[in-house]
Amino acid sequence: MTSSGCAAEAGPNRPDGTPGLRSRSGADGSFSLWSEHFGEGFHGPIGALSEARAKFVQPAELERFSPGQRLVVVDVCFGLGTNSAALLEAASGRGLTLQIWGLELDPQPLRQALASEPFRRQWQPGTVALFRSLLEHGGWSQGDIRSSNQDSTARLLWGDARSRLGDLLERQQLAGRCDLVLLDAFSPRRCPELWSLEFLSALARLLRPDGRLLTYCCAAAVRRSLQLAGLQLASIPPPPQQGAADPSPRIAPWSYGTAASPSLLPIGTEPDSPLRPLTAMEIEHLGTRAAEPYRDPGGQAVAAAILAARRRAQAASGAGPTSAWRRRWGLEGHTRASAKPPRQPT
Ligand SMILES: C[S@@+](CC[C@H](N)C(=O)[O-])C[C@H]1O[C@@H](n2cnc3c(N)ncnc32)[C@H](O)[C@@H]1O
């Protein structure tokens, strides 16, 4: 589908005056939203479901686990739950169960998605029931909610992910116990508070030694911060048929995202490998000013302050200019990796 083919329903401001959410769908026809407040789509033009599978489910490599195993998953920026639901259904097909912890600021995306018949049709009945329970009993005071068709559980912690992450680490004692952390915040330029060195380091503490943090983001600042948090990196390759499936082939052509783990990741160089090593170009990117981390030492800074502090740090940095790196690798015509190109307005 082309950008002009995006279906979009008008989403006026909410009754309290805050900017609303617009419904839309991507190339695969699956349901997604556009945030007026963040000025960004929830998913890229390939579609919510395709993105969840390519950037989160496949690089999770569920085949690593034996049937009957129970995986602990933290879904950062649960949104309308596409990533959790796609993972849940894939895990269920492999005889795995999940204990999902979702972090999300706003119940409206899930509410709006559940009101949409095409969204509900995307999922198995048990998954829709789980979503409904999450919304109806939503809030941190509710107990684990059992989905109707399996032993997986899910619990949403509403609020700023920066503070709710502390609950996971301390109250729920999830440090070192998570198999997967799915990080799907809006782009670093729109939502830098969820890509800071401090926040990423706290997410890294959740991981088991062989756990994986997965994100669509391939920004140098994010990758560098994950390294500084002690994690090993791998790149999530675009699918071989990307040119046909993705209406934005000029965008971030080298990677679909990043996997990070306390342990070395199993990487392959075949076209269908779920994870591949960073290329020379990607490694060189980490030595440029683009790799200057976003900083939020107090965990409460607003986006504008984080961005301004980073600009000052970049100006004072001895790192090479990113423009020279872009020229060297012939990337001038491409959107910056630190932007969120697949989710730009369509
Ligand atoms: C790109 S969307 C997530 C899409 C989602 N993973 C899905 O599959 O539907 C980003 C989400 O981050 C949430 N968000 C923004 N700032 C947040 C914050 N500080 N803490 C927690 N969630 C936040 C937004 O409400 C939005 O639902």
PDB file of C-alpha atoms and ligand atoms in Angstrom, residues 38 41-43 75 77-83 103-106 109 159-162 184-186 191 193-194 340 343, ligand 1:
ATOM      1  CA  PHE A  38       3.513  12.991  19.582  1.00  0.00           C
ATOM      2  CA  GLY A  41       2.215   6.925  14.065  1.00  0.00           C
ATOM      3  CA  PHE A  42       2.143   3.944  16.414  1.00  0.00           C
ATOM      4  CA  HIS A  43       3.457   1.682  13.642  1.00  0.00           C
ATOM      5  CA  ASP A  75       6.255  -4.706  26.992  1.00  0.00           C
ATOM      6  CA  CYS A  77       4.748   1.169  25.673  1.00  0.00           C
ATOM      7  CA  PHE A  78       1.978  -1.413  25.445  1.00  0.00           C
ATOM      8  CA  GLY A  79      -0.173   0.937  23.329  1.00  0.00           C
ATOM      9  CA  LEU A  80      -2.850  -1.124  21.660  1.00  0.00           C
ATOM     10  CA  GLY A  81      -1.055  -4.303  22.612  1.00  0.00           C
ATOM     11  CA  THR A  82      -0.052  -5.442  19.124  1.00  0.00           C
ATOM     12  CA  ASN A  83       3.414  -6.595  20.128  1.00  0.00           C
ATOM     13  CA  LEU A 103       4.006  -0.349  30.869  1.00  0.00           C
ATOM     14  CA  GLU A 104       1.765   2.314  29.358  1.00  0.00           C
ATOM     15  CA  LEU A 105       0.900   5.935  30.048  1.00  0.00           C
ATOM     16  CA  ASP A 106      -2.527   6.072  28.464  1.00  0.00           C
ATOM     17  CA  PRO A 109      -5.009   3.484  22.581  1.00  0.00           C
ATOM     18  CA  GLY A 159       1.669   5.632  34.240  1.00  0.00           C
ATOM     19  CA  ASP A 160       5.016   6.986  33.155  1.00  0.00           C
ATOM     20  CA  ALA A 161       7.171   3.992  32.277  1.00  0.00           C
ATOM     21  CA  ARG A 162      10.109   5.648  34.003  1.00  0.00           C
ATOM     22  CA  ASP A 184       8.368   0.358  21.375  1.00  0.00           C
ATOM     23  CA  ALA A 185       8.314   4.006  22.454  1.00  0.00           C
ATOM     24  CA  PHE A 186       7.787   6.832  19.985  1.00  0.00           C
ATOM     25  CA  CYS A 191       9.944  10.823  23.240  1.00  0.00           C
ATOM     26  CA  GLU A 193      12.640  10.283  27.982  1.00  0.00           C
ATOM     27  CA  LEU A 194      12.177   6.602  27.101  1.00  0.00           C
ATOM     28  CA  LYS A 340      11.461   7.288  13.173  1.00  0.00           C
ATOM     29  CA  ARG A 343       6.268   5.996  11.313  1.00  0.00           C
TER      30      ARG A 343
HETATM   31  C1  LIG B   1       4.589   3.626  19.376  1.00  0.00           C
HETATM   32  S1  LIG B   1       3.292   3.531  20.538  1.00  0.00           S
HETATM   33  C2  LIG B   1       3.375   1.854  21.091  1.00  0.00           C
HETATM   34  C3  LIG B   1       2.729   0.860  20.157  1.00  0.00           C
HETATM   35  C4  LIG B   1       2.466  -0.452  20.829  1.00  0.00           C
HETATM   36  N1  LIG B   1       3.666  -1.147  21.192  1.00  0.00           N
HETATM   37  C5  LIG B   1       1.582  -1.324  20.003  1.00  0.00           C
HETATM   38  O1  LIG B   1       2.018  -2.368  19.556  1.00  0.00           O
HETATM   39  O2  LIG B   1       0.438  -0.958  19.819  1.00  0.00           O
HETATM   40  C6  LIG B   1       3.985   4.353  21.938  1.00  0.00           C
HETATM   41  C7  LIG B   1       3.154   4.288  23.194  1.00  0.00           C
HETATM   42  O3  LIG B   1       3.928   4.901  24.232  1.00  0.00           O
HETATM   43  C8  LIG B   1       3.038   5.466  25.168  1.00  0.00           C
HETATM   44  N2  LIG B   1       3.824   6.401  25.988  1.00  0.00           N
HETATM   45  C9  LIG B   1       4.279   7.628  25.645  1.00  0.00           C
HETATM   46  N3  LIG B   1       5.006   8.155  26.646  1.00  0.00           N
HETATM   47  C10 LIG B   1       5.021   7.230  27.648  1.00  0.00           C
HETATM   48  C11 LIG B   1       5.602   7.184  28.946  1.00  0.00           C
HETATM   49  N4  LIG B   1       6.335   8.192  29.422  1.00  0.00           N
HETATM   50  N5  LIG B   1       5.411   6.076  29.684  1.00  0.00           N
HETATM   51  C12 LIG B   1       4.678   5.037  29.210  1.00  0.00           C
HETATM   52  N6  LIG B   1       4.101   5.027  27.988  1.00  0.00           N
HETATM   53  C13 LIG B   1       4.276   6.102  27.219  1.00  0.00           C
HETATM   54  C14 LIG B   1       1.964   6.069  24.298  1.00  0.00           C
HETATM   55  O4  LIG B   1       0.767   6.283  25.009  1.00  0.00           O
HETATM   56  C15 LIG B   1       1.821   5.017  23.191  1.00  0.00           C
HETATM   57  O5  LIG B   1       0.804   4.120  23.498  1.00  0.00           O
END
